[in-house]
XYZ file of N, CA and C in Angstrom:
795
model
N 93.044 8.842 -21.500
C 93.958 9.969 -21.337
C 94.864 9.682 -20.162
N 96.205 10.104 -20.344
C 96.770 9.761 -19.723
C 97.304 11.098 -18.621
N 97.110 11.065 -17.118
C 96.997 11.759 -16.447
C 98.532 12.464 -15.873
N 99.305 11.472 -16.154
C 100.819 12.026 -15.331
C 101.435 12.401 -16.472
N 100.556 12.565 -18.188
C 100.982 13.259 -18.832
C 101.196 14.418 -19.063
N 102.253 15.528 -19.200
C 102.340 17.092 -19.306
C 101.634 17.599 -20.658
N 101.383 17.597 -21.706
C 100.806 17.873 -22.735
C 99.104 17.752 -22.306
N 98.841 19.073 -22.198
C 97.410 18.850 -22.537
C 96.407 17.934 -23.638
N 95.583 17.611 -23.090
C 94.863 17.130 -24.866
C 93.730 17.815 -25.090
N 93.834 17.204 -26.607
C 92.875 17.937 -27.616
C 91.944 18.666 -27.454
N 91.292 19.035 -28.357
C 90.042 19.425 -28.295
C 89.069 17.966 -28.642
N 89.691 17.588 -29.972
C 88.775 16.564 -30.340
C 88.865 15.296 -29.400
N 89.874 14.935 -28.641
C 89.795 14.330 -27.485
C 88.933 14.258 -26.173
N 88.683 15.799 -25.913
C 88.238 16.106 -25.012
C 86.575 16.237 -25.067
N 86.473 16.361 -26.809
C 85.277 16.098 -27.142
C 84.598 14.515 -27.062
N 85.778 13.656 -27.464
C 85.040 12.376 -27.518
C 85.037 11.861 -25.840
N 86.104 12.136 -25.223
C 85.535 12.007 -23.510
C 84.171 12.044 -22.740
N 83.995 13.725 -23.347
C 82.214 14.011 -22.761
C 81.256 13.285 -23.124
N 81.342 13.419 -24.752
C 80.779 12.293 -25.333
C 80.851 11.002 -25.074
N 81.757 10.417 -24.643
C 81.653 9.020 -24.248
C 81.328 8.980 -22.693
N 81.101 9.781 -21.776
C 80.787 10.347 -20.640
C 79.195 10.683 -20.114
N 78.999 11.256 -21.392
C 77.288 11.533 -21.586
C 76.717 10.056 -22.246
N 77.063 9.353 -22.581
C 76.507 8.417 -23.213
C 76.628 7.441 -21.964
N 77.921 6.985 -20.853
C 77.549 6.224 -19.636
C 76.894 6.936 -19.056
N 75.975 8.630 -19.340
C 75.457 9.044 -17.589
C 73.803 8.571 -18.599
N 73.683 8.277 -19.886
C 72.679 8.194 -19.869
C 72.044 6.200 -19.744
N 73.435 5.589 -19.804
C 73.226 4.261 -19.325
C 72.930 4.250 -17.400
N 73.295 5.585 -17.409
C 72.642 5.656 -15.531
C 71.407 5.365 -15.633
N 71.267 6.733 -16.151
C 69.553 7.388 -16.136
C 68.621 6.036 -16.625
N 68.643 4.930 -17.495
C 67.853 4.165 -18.227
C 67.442 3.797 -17.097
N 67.797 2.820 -15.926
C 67.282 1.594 -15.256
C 66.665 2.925 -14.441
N 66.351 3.417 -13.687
C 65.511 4.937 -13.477
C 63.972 4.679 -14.405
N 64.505 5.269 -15.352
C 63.157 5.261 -16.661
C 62.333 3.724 -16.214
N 63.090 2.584 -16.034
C 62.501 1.512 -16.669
C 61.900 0.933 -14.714
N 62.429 1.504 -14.218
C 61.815 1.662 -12.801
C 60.424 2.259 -13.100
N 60.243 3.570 -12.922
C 59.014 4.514 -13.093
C 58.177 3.441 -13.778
N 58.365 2.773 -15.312
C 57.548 2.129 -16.095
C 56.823 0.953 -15.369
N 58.107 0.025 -14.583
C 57.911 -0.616 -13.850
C 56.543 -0.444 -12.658
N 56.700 0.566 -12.400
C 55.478 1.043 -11.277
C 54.123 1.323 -11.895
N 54.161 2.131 -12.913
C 53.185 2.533 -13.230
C 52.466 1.145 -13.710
N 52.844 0.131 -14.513
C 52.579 -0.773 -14.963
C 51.421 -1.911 -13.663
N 52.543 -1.892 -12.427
C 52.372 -2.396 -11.202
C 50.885 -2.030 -10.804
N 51.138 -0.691 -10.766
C 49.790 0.340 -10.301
C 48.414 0.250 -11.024
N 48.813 0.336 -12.673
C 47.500 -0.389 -13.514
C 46.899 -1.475 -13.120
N 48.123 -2.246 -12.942
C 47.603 -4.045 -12.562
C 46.882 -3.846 -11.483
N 46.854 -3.648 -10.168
C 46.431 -3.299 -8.778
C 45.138 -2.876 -9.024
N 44.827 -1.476 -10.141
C 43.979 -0.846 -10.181
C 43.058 -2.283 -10.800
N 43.425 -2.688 -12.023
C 42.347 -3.547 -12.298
C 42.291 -4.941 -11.672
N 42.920 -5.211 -10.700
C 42.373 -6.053 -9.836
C 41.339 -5.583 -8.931
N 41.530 -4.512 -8.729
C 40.512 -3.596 -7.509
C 39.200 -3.673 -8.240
N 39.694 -2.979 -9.706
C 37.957 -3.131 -10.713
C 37.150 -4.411 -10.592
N 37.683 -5.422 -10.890
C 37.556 -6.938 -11.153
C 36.943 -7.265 -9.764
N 37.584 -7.255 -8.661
C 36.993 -7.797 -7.194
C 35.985 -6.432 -7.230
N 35.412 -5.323 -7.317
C 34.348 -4.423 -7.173
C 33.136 -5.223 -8.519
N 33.487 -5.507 -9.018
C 32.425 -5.857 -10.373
C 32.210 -7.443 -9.556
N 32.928 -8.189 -8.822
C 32.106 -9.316 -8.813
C 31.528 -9.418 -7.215
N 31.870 -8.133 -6.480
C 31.385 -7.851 -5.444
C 29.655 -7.576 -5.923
N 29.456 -7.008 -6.690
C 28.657 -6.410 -7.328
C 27.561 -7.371 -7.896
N 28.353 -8.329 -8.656
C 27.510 -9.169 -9.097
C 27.188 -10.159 -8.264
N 27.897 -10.182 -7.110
C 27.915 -11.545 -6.135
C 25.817 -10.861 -5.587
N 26.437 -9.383 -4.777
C 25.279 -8.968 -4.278
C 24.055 -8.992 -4.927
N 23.960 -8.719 -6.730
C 22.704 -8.839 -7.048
C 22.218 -10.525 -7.293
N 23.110 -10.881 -7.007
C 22.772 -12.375 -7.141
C 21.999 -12.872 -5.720
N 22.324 -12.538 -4.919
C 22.302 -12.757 -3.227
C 21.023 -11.728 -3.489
N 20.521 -10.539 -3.689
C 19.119 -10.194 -3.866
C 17.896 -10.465 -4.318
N 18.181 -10.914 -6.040
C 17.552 -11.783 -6.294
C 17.110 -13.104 -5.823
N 18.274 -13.788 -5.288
C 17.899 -15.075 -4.349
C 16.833 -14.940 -3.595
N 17.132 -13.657 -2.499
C 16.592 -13.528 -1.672
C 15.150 -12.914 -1.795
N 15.081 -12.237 -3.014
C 13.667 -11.474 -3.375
C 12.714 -13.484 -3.749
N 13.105 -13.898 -4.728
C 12.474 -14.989 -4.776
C 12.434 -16.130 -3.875
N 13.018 -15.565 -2.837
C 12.738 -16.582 -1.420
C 11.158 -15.450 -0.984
N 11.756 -14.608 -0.409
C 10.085 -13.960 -0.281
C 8.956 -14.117 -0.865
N 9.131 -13.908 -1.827
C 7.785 -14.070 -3.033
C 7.278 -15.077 -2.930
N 8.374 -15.893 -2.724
C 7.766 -17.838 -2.646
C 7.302 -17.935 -1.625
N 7.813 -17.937 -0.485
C 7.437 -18.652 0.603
C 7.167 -17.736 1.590
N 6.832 -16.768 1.733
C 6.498 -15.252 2.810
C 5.803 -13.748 1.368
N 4.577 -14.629 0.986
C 4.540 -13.101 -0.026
C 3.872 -12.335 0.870
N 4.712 -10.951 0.767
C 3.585 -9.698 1.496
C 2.613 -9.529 0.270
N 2.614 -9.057 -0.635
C 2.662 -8.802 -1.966
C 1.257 -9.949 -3.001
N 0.223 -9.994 -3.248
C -0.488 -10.662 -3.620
C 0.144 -11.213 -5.131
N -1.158 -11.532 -6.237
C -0.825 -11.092 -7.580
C -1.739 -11.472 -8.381
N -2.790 -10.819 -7.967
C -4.032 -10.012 -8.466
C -5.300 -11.124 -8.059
N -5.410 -11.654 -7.681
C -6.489 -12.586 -7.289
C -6.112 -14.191 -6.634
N -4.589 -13.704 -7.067
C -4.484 -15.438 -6.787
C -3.166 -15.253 -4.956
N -3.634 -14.657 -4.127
C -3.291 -14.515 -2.693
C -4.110 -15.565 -2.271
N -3.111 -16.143 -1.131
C -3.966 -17.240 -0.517
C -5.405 -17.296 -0.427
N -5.327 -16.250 0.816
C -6.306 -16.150 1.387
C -7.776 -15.713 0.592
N -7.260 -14.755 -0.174
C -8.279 -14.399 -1.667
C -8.632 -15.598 -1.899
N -7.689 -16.830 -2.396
C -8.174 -17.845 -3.391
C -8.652 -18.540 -2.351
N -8.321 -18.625 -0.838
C -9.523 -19.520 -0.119
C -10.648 -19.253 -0.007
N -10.993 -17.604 -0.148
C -12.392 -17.408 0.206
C -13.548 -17.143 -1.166
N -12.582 -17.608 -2.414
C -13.448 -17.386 -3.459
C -13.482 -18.981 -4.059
N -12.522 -19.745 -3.776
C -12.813 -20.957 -4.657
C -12.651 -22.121 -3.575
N -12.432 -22.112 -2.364
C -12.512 -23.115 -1.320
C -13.326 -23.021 -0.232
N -14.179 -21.984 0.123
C -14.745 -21.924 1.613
C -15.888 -22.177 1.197
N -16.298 -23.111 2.432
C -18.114 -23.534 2.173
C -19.014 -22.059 2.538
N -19.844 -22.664 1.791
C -20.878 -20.945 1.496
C -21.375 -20.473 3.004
N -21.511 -21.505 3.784
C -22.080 -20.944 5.387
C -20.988 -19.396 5.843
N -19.451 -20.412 5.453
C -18.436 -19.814 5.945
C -18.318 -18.307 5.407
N -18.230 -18.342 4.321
C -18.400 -17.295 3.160
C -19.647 -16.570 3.541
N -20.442 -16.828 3.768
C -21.715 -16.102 4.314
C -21.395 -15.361 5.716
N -20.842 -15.798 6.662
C -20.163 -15.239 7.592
C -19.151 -14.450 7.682
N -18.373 -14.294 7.111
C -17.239 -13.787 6.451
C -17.450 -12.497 5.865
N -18.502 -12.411 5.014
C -18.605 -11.396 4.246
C -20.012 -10.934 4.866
N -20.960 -11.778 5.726
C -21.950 -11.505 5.673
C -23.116 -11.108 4.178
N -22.543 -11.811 3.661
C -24.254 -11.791 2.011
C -23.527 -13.379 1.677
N -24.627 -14.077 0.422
C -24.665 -15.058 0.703
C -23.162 -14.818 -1.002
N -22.981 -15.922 -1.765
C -22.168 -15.877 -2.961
C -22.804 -15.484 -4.156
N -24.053 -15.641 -3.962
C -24.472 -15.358 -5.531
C -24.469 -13.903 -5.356
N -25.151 -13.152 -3.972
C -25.220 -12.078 -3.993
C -23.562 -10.922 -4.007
N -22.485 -11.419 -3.605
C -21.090 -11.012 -3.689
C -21.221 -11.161 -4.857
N -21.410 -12.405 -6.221
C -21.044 -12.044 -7.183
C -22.006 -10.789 -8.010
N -23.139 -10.885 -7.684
C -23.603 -9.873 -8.423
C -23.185 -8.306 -8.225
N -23.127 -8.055 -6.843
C -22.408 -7.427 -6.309
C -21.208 -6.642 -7.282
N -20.410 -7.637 -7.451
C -19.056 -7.331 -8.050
C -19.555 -7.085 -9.693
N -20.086 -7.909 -10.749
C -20.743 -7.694 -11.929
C -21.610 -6.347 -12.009
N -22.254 -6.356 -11.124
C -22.857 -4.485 -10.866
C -21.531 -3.458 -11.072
N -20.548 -3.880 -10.382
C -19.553 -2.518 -10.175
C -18.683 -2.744 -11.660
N -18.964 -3.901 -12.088
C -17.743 -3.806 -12.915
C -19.008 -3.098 -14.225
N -19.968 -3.690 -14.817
C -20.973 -3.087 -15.607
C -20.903 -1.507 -16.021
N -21.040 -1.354 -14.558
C -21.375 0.467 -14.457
C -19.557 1.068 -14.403
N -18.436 0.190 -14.607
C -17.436 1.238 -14.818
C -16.991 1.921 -13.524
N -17.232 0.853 -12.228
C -17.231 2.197 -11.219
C -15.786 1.283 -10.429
N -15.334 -0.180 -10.797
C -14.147 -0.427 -10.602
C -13.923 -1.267 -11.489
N -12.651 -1.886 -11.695
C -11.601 -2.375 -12.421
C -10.791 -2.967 -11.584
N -10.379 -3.987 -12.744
C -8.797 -4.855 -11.956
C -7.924 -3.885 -11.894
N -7.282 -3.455 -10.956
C -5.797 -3.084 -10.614
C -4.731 -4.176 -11.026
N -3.293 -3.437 -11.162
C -2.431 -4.258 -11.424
C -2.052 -5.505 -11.074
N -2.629 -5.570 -10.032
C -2.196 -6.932 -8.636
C -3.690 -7.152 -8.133
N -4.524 -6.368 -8.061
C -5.690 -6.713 -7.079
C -7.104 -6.796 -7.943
N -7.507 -7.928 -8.055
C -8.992 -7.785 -8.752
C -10.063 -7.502 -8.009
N -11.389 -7.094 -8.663
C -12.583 -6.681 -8.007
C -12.857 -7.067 -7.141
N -12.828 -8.556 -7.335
C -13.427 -9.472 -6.254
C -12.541 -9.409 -5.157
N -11.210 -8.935 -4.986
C -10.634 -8.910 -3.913
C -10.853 -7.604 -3.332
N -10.671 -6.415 -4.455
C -11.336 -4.926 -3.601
C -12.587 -5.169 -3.290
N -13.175 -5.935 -3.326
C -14.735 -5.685 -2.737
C -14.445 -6.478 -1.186
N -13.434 -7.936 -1.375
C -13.345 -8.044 -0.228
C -12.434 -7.729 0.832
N -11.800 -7.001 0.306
C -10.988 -6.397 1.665
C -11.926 -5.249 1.892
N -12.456 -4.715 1.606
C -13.843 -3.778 1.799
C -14.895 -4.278 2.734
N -15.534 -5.602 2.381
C -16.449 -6.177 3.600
C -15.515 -6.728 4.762
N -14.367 -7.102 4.649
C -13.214 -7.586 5.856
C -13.396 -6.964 6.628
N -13.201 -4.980 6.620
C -12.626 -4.289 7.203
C -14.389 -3.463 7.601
N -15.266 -3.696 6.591
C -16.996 -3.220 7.083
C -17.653 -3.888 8.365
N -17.221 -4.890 7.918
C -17.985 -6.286 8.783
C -17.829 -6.928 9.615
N -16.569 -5.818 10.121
C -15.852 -6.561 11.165
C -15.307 -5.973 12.163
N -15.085 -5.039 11.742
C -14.909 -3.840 12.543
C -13.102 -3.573 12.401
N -12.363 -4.255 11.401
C -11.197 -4.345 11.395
C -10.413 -3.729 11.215
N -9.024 -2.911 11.732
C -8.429 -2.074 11.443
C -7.421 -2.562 9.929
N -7.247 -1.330 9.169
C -6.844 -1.713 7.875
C -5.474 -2.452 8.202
N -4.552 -2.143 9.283
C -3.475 -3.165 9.330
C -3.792 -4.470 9.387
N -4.665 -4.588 10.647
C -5.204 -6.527 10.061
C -5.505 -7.239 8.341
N -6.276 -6.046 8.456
C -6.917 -7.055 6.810
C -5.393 -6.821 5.783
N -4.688 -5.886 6.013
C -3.211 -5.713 4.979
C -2.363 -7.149 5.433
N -1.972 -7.203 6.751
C -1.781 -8.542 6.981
C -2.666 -9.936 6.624
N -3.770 -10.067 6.749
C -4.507 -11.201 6.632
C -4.440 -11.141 4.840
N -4.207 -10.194 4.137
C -4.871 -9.988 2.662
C -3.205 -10.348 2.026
N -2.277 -10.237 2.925
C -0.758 -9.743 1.841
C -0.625 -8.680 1.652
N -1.244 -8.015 2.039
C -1.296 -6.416 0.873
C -0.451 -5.470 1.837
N -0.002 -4.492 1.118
C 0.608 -3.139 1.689
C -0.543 -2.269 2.446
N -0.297 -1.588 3.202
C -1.518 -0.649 4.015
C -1.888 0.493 3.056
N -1.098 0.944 2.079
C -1.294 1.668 1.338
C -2.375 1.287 0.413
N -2.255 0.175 0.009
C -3.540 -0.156 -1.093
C -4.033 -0.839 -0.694
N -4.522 -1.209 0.468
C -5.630 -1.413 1.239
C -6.422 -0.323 1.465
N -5.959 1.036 2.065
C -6.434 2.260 2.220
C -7.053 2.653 0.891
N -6.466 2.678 -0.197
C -6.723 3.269 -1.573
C -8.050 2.297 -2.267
N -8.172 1.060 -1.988
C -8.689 0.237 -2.246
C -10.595 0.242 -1.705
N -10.382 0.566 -0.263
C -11.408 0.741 0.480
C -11.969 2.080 -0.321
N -11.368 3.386 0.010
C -11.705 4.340 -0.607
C -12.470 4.280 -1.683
N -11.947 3.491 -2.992
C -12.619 3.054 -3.991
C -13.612 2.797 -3.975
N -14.388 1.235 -3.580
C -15.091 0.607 -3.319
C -15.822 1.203 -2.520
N -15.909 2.104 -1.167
C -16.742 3.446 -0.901
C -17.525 4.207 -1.814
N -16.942 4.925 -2.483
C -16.961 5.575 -3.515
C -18.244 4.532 -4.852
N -18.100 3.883 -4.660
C -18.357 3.032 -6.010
C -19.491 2.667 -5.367
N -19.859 2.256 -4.187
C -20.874 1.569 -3.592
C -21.844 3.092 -3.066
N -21.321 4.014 -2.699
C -22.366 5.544 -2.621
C -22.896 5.602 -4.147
N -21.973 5.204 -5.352
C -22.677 5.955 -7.159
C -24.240 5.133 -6.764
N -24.274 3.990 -6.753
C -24.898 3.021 -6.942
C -25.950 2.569 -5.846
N -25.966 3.505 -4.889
C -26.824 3.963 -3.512
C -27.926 3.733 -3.962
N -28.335 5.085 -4.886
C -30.290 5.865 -5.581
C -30.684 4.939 -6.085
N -29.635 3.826 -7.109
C -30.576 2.663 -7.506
C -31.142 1.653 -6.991
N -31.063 1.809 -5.687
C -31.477 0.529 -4.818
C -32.263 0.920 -3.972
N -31.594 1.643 -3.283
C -32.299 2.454 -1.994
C -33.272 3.985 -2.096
N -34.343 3.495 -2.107
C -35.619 4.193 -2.035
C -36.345 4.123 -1.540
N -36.920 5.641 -0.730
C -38.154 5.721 -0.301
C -39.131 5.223 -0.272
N -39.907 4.831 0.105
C -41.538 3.864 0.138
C -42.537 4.600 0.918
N -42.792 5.804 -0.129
C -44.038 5.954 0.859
C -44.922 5.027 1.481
N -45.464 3.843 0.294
C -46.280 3.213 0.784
C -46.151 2.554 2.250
N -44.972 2.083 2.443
C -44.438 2.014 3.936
C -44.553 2.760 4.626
N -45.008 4.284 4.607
C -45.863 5.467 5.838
C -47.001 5.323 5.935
N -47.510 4.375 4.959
C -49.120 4.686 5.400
C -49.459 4.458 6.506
N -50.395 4.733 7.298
C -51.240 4.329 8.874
C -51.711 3.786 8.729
N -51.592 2.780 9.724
C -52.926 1.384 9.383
C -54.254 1.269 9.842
N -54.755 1.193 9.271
C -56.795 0.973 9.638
C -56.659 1.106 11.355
N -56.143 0.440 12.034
C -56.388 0.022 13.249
C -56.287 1.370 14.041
N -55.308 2.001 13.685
C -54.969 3.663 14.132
C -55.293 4.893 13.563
N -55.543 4.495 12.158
C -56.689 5.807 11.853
C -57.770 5.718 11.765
N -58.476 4.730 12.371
C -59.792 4.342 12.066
C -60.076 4.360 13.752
N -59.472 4.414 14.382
C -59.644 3.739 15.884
C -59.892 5.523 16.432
N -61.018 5.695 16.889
C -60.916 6.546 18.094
C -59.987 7.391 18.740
N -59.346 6.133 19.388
C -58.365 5.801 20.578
C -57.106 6.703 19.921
N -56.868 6.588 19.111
C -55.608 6.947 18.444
C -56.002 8.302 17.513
N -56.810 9.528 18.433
C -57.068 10.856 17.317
C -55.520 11.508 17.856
N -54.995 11.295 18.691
C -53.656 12.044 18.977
C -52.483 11.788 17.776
N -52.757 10.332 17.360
C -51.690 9.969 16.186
C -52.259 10.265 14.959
N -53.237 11.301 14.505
C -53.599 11.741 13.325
C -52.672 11.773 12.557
N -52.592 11.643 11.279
C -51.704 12.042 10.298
C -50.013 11.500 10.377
N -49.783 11.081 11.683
C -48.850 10.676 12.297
C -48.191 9.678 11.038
N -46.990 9.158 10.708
C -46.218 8.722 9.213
C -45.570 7.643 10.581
N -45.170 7.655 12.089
C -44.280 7.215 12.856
C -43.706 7.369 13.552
N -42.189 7.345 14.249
C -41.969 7.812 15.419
C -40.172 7.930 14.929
N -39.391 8.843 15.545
C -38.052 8.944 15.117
C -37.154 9.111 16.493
N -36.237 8.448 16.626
C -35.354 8.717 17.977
C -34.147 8.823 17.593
N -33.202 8.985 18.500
C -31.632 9.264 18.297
C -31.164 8.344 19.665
N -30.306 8.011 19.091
C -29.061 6.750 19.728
C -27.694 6.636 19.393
N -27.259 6.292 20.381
C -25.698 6.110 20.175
C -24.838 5.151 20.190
N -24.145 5.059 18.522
C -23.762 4.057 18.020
C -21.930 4.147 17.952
N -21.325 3.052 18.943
C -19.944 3.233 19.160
C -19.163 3.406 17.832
N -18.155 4.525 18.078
C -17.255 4.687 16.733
C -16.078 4.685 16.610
N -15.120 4.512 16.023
C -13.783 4.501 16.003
C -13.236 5.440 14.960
N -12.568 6.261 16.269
C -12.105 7.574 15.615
C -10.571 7.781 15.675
N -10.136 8.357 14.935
C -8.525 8.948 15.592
C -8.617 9.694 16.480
N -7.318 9.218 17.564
C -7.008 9.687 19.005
C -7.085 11.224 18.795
N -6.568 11.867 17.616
C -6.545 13.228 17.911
C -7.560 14.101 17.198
N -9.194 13.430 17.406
C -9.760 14.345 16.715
C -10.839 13.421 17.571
N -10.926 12.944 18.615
C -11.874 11.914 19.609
C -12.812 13.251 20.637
N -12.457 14.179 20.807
C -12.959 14.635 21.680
C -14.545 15.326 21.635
N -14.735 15.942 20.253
C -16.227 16.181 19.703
C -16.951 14.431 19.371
N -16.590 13.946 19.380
C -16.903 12.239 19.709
C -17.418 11.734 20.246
N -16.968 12.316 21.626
C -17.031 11.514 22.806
C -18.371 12.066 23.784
N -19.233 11.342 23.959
C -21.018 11.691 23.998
C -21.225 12.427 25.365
N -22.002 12.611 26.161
C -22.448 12.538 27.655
C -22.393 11.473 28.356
N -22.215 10.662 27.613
C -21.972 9.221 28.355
C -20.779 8.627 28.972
N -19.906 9.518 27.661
C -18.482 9.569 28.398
C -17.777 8.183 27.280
N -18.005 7.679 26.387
C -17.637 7.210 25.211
C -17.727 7.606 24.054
N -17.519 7.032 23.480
C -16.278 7.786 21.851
C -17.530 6.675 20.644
N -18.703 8.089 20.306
C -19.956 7.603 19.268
C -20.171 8.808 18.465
N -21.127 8.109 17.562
C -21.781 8.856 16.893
C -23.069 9.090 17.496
N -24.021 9.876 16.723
C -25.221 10.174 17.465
C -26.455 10.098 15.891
N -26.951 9.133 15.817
C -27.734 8.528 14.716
C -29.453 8.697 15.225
N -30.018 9.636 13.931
C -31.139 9.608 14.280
C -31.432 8.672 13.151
N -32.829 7.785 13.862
C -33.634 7.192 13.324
C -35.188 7.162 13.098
N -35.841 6.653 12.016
C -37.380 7.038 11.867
C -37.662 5.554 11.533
N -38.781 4.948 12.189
C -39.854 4.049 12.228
C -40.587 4.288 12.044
N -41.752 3.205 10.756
C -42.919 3.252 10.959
C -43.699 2.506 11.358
N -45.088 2.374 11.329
C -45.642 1.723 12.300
C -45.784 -0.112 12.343
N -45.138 -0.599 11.140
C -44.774 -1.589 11.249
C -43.623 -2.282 11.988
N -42.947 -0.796 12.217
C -41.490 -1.273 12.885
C -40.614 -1.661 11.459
N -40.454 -0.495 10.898
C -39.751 -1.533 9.940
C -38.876 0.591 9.949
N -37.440 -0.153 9.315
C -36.726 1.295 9.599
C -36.623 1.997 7.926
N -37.323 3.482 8.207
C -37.693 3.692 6.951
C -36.573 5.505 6.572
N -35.647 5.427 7.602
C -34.926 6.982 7.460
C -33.812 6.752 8.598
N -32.733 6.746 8.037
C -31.426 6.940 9.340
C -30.663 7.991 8.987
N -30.214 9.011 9.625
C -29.595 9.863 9.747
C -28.305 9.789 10.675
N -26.726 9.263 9.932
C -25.996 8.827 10.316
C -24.804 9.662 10.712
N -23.544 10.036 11.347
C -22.349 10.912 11.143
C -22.287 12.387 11.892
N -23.376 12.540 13.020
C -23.321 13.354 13.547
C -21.940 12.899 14.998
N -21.428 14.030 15.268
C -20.518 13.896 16.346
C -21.308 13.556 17.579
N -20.530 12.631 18.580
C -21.602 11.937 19.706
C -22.327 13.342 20.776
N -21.019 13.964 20.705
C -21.310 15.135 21.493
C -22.278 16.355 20.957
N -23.179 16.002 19.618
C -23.871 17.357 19.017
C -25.266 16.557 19.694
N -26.273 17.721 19.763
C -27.715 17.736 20.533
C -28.609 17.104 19.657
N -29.809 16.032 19.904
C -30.816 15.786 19.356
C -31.308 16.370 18.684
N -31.504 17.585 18.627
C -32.421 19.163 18.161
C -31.390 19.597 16.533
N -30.317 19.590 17.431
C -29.141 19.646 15.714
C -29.430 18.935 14.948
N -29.656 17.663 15.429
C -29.495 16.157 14.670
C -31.000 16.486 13.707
């Protein structure tokens, strides 16, 4: 259109102007559109690079755990696996019997019967990780020795937890199986000729023996030590005992607090 012209123009002129007007404002607007696309596109990519380095962060670490779990297991097991722990397998298939006799105090044939008794009567079982023969001996470890359950959890591999749970057991299992062994003998009260026949001895008539109380050191928790702790001024129990006249010990009465009276006992 020509501008220093006096004649207005058209309509249909003025129509194809806008129109050809709107059609360059929308060749504006495109590189706009194809910007935005541009970004968003950018932004996906970014995002799944971020995914990609998180997933092999991921996999790097369980790789680096596993490594590291089977470095432990191998060469530092806390952790047994069921009979075959060192120290288990030294004291059941490598230690000379003196040693083993010391150790456990009974000789091997008697540990194994021992263990064949408990398993017979149903009163223990292999655990997942720990067999009989090892609950019985972390049981005499910690009887026979006076050992606190953290030692024998260390010396054994084991967690303190099933060391604790373990003992308990084997407690338990060794009280069922008490009545069948341990019995009374009267015949062991009888008086012997020499003292009921003797004169000398009408004061010990009828007499079965003699019974005393003594005090046997105990290990208690710090916060329950004080009914414990005797006239003597140490931390016992107070155990009555009965002899008869052979000297042979035929009644113990064990678990009284150090500090309760003879007369209680």
């Amino acid at each position: 259109m020509d501008i220093h012209s006096s004649n207005p123009p058209s309509l249909a002129t003025q129509f194809t102007y806008f129109h050809s007007s709107d059609t360059s404002l929308q060749h504006l607007k495109q590189p706009t559109m194809d910007n935005n696309l541009l970004a968003m596109l950018a932004a996906a990519g970014a995002s799944l690079v971020q995914l990609n380095n998180t997933i092999i962060s991921i996999a790097a670490a369980g790789a680096a755990i596993t490594y590291l779990g089977k470095m432990w297991n191998t060469y530092e097991p806390y952790y047994g696996d069921g009979g075959q722990a060192r120290y288990t397998r030294f004291l059941l298939n490598e230690v000379r019997p003196e040693l083993f006799r010391e150790i456990t105090r009974m000789e091997r044939s008697t540990f194994n019967s021992l263990v064949e008794e408990l398993k017979f009567n149903r009163l223990l079982k292999d655990g997942r990780s720990v067999c009989v023969e090892e609950q019985v001996l972390i049981f005499l470890d910690i009887l026979c020795h006076n050992n606190a359950m953290r030692q024998t959890a260390v010396k054994f591999r084991r967690g303190l937890y099933t060391v604790t749970r373990y003992f308990g057991l084997v407690l338990d299992s060794l009280v069922n199986i008490y009545p069948n062994y341990v019995k009374f003998n009267m015949e062991s009260c009888i008086q012997p000729d020499d003292i009921s026949k003797n004169p000398r001895y009408k004061a010990f008539k009828n007499a079965l023996g003699a019974i005393n109380g003594v005090f046997i050191p105990a290990t208690v928790p710090a916060n329950i030590q004080s009914p414990w702790r005797n006239r003597k001024g140490f931390i016992a129990q107070n155990v009555l005992a009965a002899v008869n006249f052979n000297f042979e010990f035929v009644y113990v009465l064990a678990g009284w607090e150090g500090s309760a009276h003879d007369t209680r006992c």
